[in-house]
């Protein structure tokens, strides 16, 4: 089966976690776009959605799903988002779409985080996917030097300004054997807004679209 079909089936399986009256946190990316398209069926019973990016907000608006502000909703019952890599213990690398900071905020503010991904995203050790790090523009060179000291090879993502007005450094050549420690040490660098390791707040449930159907971890 194709990767796209596996993304779609994982996304559709996440509908089972949606309940009447919920405000749902919605991530960013192609797998999440399948989720938004499926969510149309339930749009009359939910109270609305909080978007993790301008791109997701646009798609939710197009589907006439009411958009709410996290500052008005309080904590959310459910957050649904994709991943660039996931381990079996549900630590993730995210940020391939550049939305990692808002995604991390929504994950932190949600009671349940359901990750939807296709089978190619499952790894034993995080880091083959270059780790996205959102950086304040004036700190770019300083942070890049510090990331090199940590053993990474940072490359600026050209032509991308995040929704928060910052830059992304994609860090190659990291083998992230202790995701929590790596997340913490990169976050502590001055000038880093956030990094794409989701280990301190991992997903709670992984719906993995595979050629044999959707597997739940
Ligand atoms: C965006 C993300 C996405 O969840 C991640 O890049 C996966 O994307 P896709 O569903 O298109 O494979 O973290 O910042």
Short mmCIF file of C-alpha atoms in Angstrom, two decimals, residues 35-181:
data_model
loop_
_atom_site.label_atom_id
_atom_site.label_comp_id
_atom_site.label_asym_id
_atom_site.label_seq_id
_atom_site.Cartn_x
_atom_site.Cartn_y
_atom_site.Cartn_z
CA UNK A 35 -7.48 14.12 9.65
CA UNK A 36 -9.01 17.56 8.99
CA UNK A 37 -10.75 16.22 5.89
CA UNK A 38 -12.18 13.32 7.92
CA UNK A 39 -13.18 15.64 10.77
CA UNK A 40 -15.76 17.31 8.52
CA UNK A 41 -18.07 14.38 9.30
CA UNK A 42 -18.02 15.33 12.99
CA UNK A 43 -17.94 19.11 12.69
CA UNK A 44 -21.53 19.47 13.91
CA UNK A 45 -20.79 17.69 17.20
CA UNK A 46 -17.46 19.28 18.17
CA UNK A 47 -17.14 22.77 19.65
CA UNK A 48 -14.22 23.72 17.43
CA UNK A 49 -10.48 23.38 16.92
CA UNK A 50 -7.23 25.12 17.87
CA UNK A 51 -4.66 25.19 15.05
CA UNK A 52 -0.91 24.62 15.44
CA UNK A 53 -0.04 26.68 12.34
CA UNK A 54 -1.38 29.22 9.90
CA UNK A 55 -1.56 26.45 7.25
CA UNK A 56 -3.76 24.30 9.48
CA UNK A 57 -5.90 27.31 10.42
CA UNK A 58 -6.49 27.97 6.71
CA UNK A 59 -7.54 24.39 6.06
CA UNK A 60 -9.85 24.32 9.08
CA UNK A 61 -11.46 27.56 7.89
CA UNK A 62 -11.92 26.10 4.41
CA UNK A 63 -13.76 23.15 5.97
CA UNK A 64 -15.84 25.55 8.08
CA UNK A 65 -14.63 24.05 11.35
CA UNK A 66 -14.81 26.81 14.03
CA UNK A 67 -11.33 28.08 14.98
CA UNK A 68 -10.65 28.93 18.60
CA UNK A 69 -7.79 30.59 20.46
CA UNK A 70 -5.87 28.54 23.04
CA UNK A 71 -5.96 31.55 25.37
CA UNK A 72 -9.76 31.28 25.46
CA UNK A 73 -10.20 27.50 25.61
CA UNK A 74 -8.07 26.42 28.55
CA UNK A 75 -6.52 22.94 28.33
CA UNK A 76 -7.72 20.74 25.49
CA UNK A 77 -9.06 17.19 25.85
CA UNK A 78 -7.40 15.96 22.65
CA UNK A 79 -4.48 16.86 20.38
CA UNK A 80 -3.98 15.06 17.06
CA UNK A 81 -0.73 15.49 15.14
CA UNK A 82 1.73 13.70 12.89
CA UNK A 83 5.45 13.05 13.33
CA UNK A 84 8.66 12.82 11.34
CA UNK A 85 9.97 9.99 13.51
CA UNK A 86 8.54 8.02 16.42
CA UNK A 87 9.96 5.36 18.70
CA UNK A 88 7.80 2.59 20.17
CA UNK A 89 7.78 4.46 23.48
CA UNK A 90 6.22 7.41 21.62
CA UNK A 91 9.09 9.89 21.77
CA UNK A 92 8.98 11.90 18.57
CA UNK A 93 10.86 14.14 16.21
CA UNK A 94 8.53 16.79 14.81
CA UNK A 95 8.88 20.05 12.91
CA UNK A 96 9.37 18.87 9.35
CA UNK A 97 6.66 21.42 8.51
CA UNK A 98 8.32 24.09 10.67
CA UNK A 99 5.42 24.28 13.14
CA UNK A 100 7.19 22.62 16.08
CA UNK A 101 6.84 25.41 18.65
CA UNK A 102 3.08 25.81 18.38
CA UNK A 103 2.77 22.01 18.13
CA UNK A 104 4.70 21.66 21.37
CA UNK A 105 2.46 24.21 23.08
CA UNK A 106 -0.69 22.35 22.01
CA UNK A 107 0.77 18.99 23.06
CA UNK A 108 1.65 20.45 26.47
CA UNK A 109 -1.83 21.93 26.89
CA UNK A 110 -3.69 18.73 25.96
CA UNK A 111 -4.84 15.85 28.13
CA UNK A 112 -4.40 13.25 25.38
CA UNK A 113 -1.98 13.44 22.45
CA UNK A 114 -2.80 11.03 19.63
CA UNK A 115 0.01 10.77 17.07
CA UNK A 116 -0.93 9.68 13.54
CA UNK A 117 1.79 8.43 11.21
CA UNK A 118 2.57 5.93 8.49
CA UNK A 119 4.87 2.96 9.07
CA UNK A 120 7.96 4.69 7.59
CA UNK A 121 8.09 6.98 10.65
CA UNK A 122 8.77 4.21 13.18
CA UNK A 123 12.45 4.05 14.24
CA UNK A 124 14.53 2.43 16.97
CA UNK A 125 16.63 5.54 17.63
CA UNK A 126 15.63 9.13 16.81
CA UNK A 127 17.91 11.27 14.66
CA UNK A 128 18.11 9.94 11.11
CA UNK A 129 15.56 12.68 10.33
CA UNK A 130 17.41 16.01 10.76
CA UNK A 131 16.23 17.60 14.02
CA UNK A 132 14.39 20.92 13.48
CA UNK A 133 15.38 23.68 15.91
CA UNK A 134 13.52 27.01 15.89
CA UNK A 135 15.92 29.89 16.50
CA UNK A 136 15.62 33.66 17.02
CA UNK A 137 17.23 35.12 13.85
CA UNK A 138 20.03 37.09 15.61
CA UNK A 139 21.14 33.90 17.44
CA UNK A 140 21.44 31.73 14.32
CA UNK A 141 25.26 31.53 14.13
CA UNK A 142 25.74 31.22 17.89
CA UNK A 143 23.20 28.41 18.17
CA UNK A 144 24.68 26.66 15.11
CA UNK A 145 28.13 26.64 16.76
CA UNK A 146 26.68 25.24 19.99
CA UNK A 147 24.79 22.52 18.11
CA UNK A 148 28.06 21.55 16.41
CA UNK A 149 29.67 21.20 19.86
CA UNK A 150 26.84 18.77 20.72
CA UNK A 151 27.85 16.67 17.68
CA UNK A 152 25.27 17.90 15.18
CA UNK A 153 25.63 19.42 11.71
CA UNK A 154 23.08 22.27 11.55
CA UNK A 155 21.86 23.52 8.20
CA UNK A 156 19.57 26.55 7.91
CA UNK A 157 16.26 25.77 6.20
CA UNK A 158 16.41 28.29 3.37
CA UNK A 159 13.38 30.38 2.47
CA UNK A 160 11.43 29.50 5.61
CA UNK A 161 10.27 31.94 8.27
CA UNK A 162 8.17 30.27 10.95
CA UNK A 163 4.71 31.52 11.93
CA UNK A 164 6.51 33.11 14.90
CA UNK A 165 8.95 35.06 12.68
CA UNK A 166 11.96 32.83 13.39
CA UNK A 167 14.36 30.52 11.52
CA UNK A 168 14.76 26.75 11.48
CA UNK A 169 18.11 24.97 11.76
CA UNK A 170 17.86 21.32 10.67
CA UNK A 171 20.43 19.36 12.64
CA UNK A 172 21.92 16.36 10.83
CA UNK A 173 24.06 13.51 12.19
CA UNK A 174 22.52 13.31 15.68
CA UNK A 175 21.93 9.90 17.24
CA UNK A 176 19.44 10.69 19.97
CA UNK A 177 19.79 7.82 22.44
CA UNK A 178 18.50 9.86 25.42
CA UNK A 179 15.66 11.97 23.96
CA UNK A 180 14.71 13.74 27.22
CA UNK A 181 18.28 14.82 27.93
#
